[in-house]
């Protein structure tokens, strides 16, 4: 892929895994993603120009998510009071300052707020009907207008791509499916050459690839966007955000998923994982390693990559841990923190494999203590999941003394390794308070 955005922290410095430190996207008034209100903040403009925002500025879905309410209205409610051009010009002033402040970057976003909303004013609904149910017609026209103004401003000195989200309410492309299975843009709508779409199929099942029938709807939508946009950017998902400490089994499908995206003209890949914690159990380091290789060549042999990772990341302990990885599955969106998915016998067996891995590296304690310490930390990180699952799902199987010892040990190891979050919103400190440790 031409552009690769890191998700989970790799901790390898400036040249780690071929990623840049700061990503490839400009920050717009402090926001890289979900930044439409950074361009046109409601607290500044909504009183004088309420037509720039969704009716009433709020819906129940926004309130439920706890995110910013509402979205921009990309028609200005049908150009009420003639303010549509004013809206474009105001957003462009922010865009121009952002581009001027980032002379080394060539990508900037104008992306919707993180909720389930899209504007449902009469003008936007009329546009959606025109474009086969897609609400993206007005979005494309608005961003195209910004791209044209920016192109005029920059001239031949520089090219900057402006990208918008195809996400949740805005997922659908303004296309129609042809009899031969290809897609055509409705009414000839097309993105400016300097406009990109960031396709984020958050509802897809990432334990299966996009070649599989369970993901047909999302695969077809990805294909359809190429009829509308020349710059396809992909935002995928590699974790279960509600259950950080339980496996989301996306390892075995990632190579095929990347191949599918590359075949369908993707130039950018961001596979979001556990972005706000420094250490993740259940082989998320394998995901990082696969990204470090597959994002540069989607045709590498997946099996060879896995074998190389386990042999080098865990040393002689890798053989036992490879067996434990094969026991891990877990879903992307499902409630996987349930005993029915993780029988105690399975978790106990996993801990036995952890013990085998530690025994395999034991000779290094004397012969190469520095290498031993590295492997030991890596193995301990993988032990955090089964230990947490045993504590949280089977606490009644242990005496109060045993359970307290397990909790204290888990707290010490997770803190030492930097595993700080139990889910996207909750830190382990609150869990430890509940545990009384």
PDB file of C-alpha atoms in Angstrom, residues 8 26 51 61 74 84 225 249 276 319:
ATOM      1  CA  UNK A   8      -1.302  -0.499  18.139  1.00  0.00           C
ATOM      2  CA  UNK A  26      -2.696  16.436   8.914  1.00  0.00           C
ATOM      3  CA  UNK A  51     -28.666  25.150   8.555  1.00  0.00           C
ATOM      4  CA  UNK A  61     -28.025   7.686  18.617  1.00  0.00           C
ATOM      5  CA  UNK A  74     -23.670  19.170   3.416  1.00  0.00           C
ATOM      6  CA  UNK A  84     -24.051  27.076   1.277  1.00  0.00           C
ATOM      7  CA  UNK A 225     -16.723   2.867  -4.425  1.00  0.00           C
ATOM      8  CA  UNK A 249      -9.300 -13.838  16.066  1.00  0.00           C
ATOM      9  CA  UNK A 276      -4.761   3.314  23.570  1.00  0.00           C
ATOM     10  CA  UNK A 319       6.403 -23.976  19.750  1.00  0.00           C
TER      11      UNK A 319
END
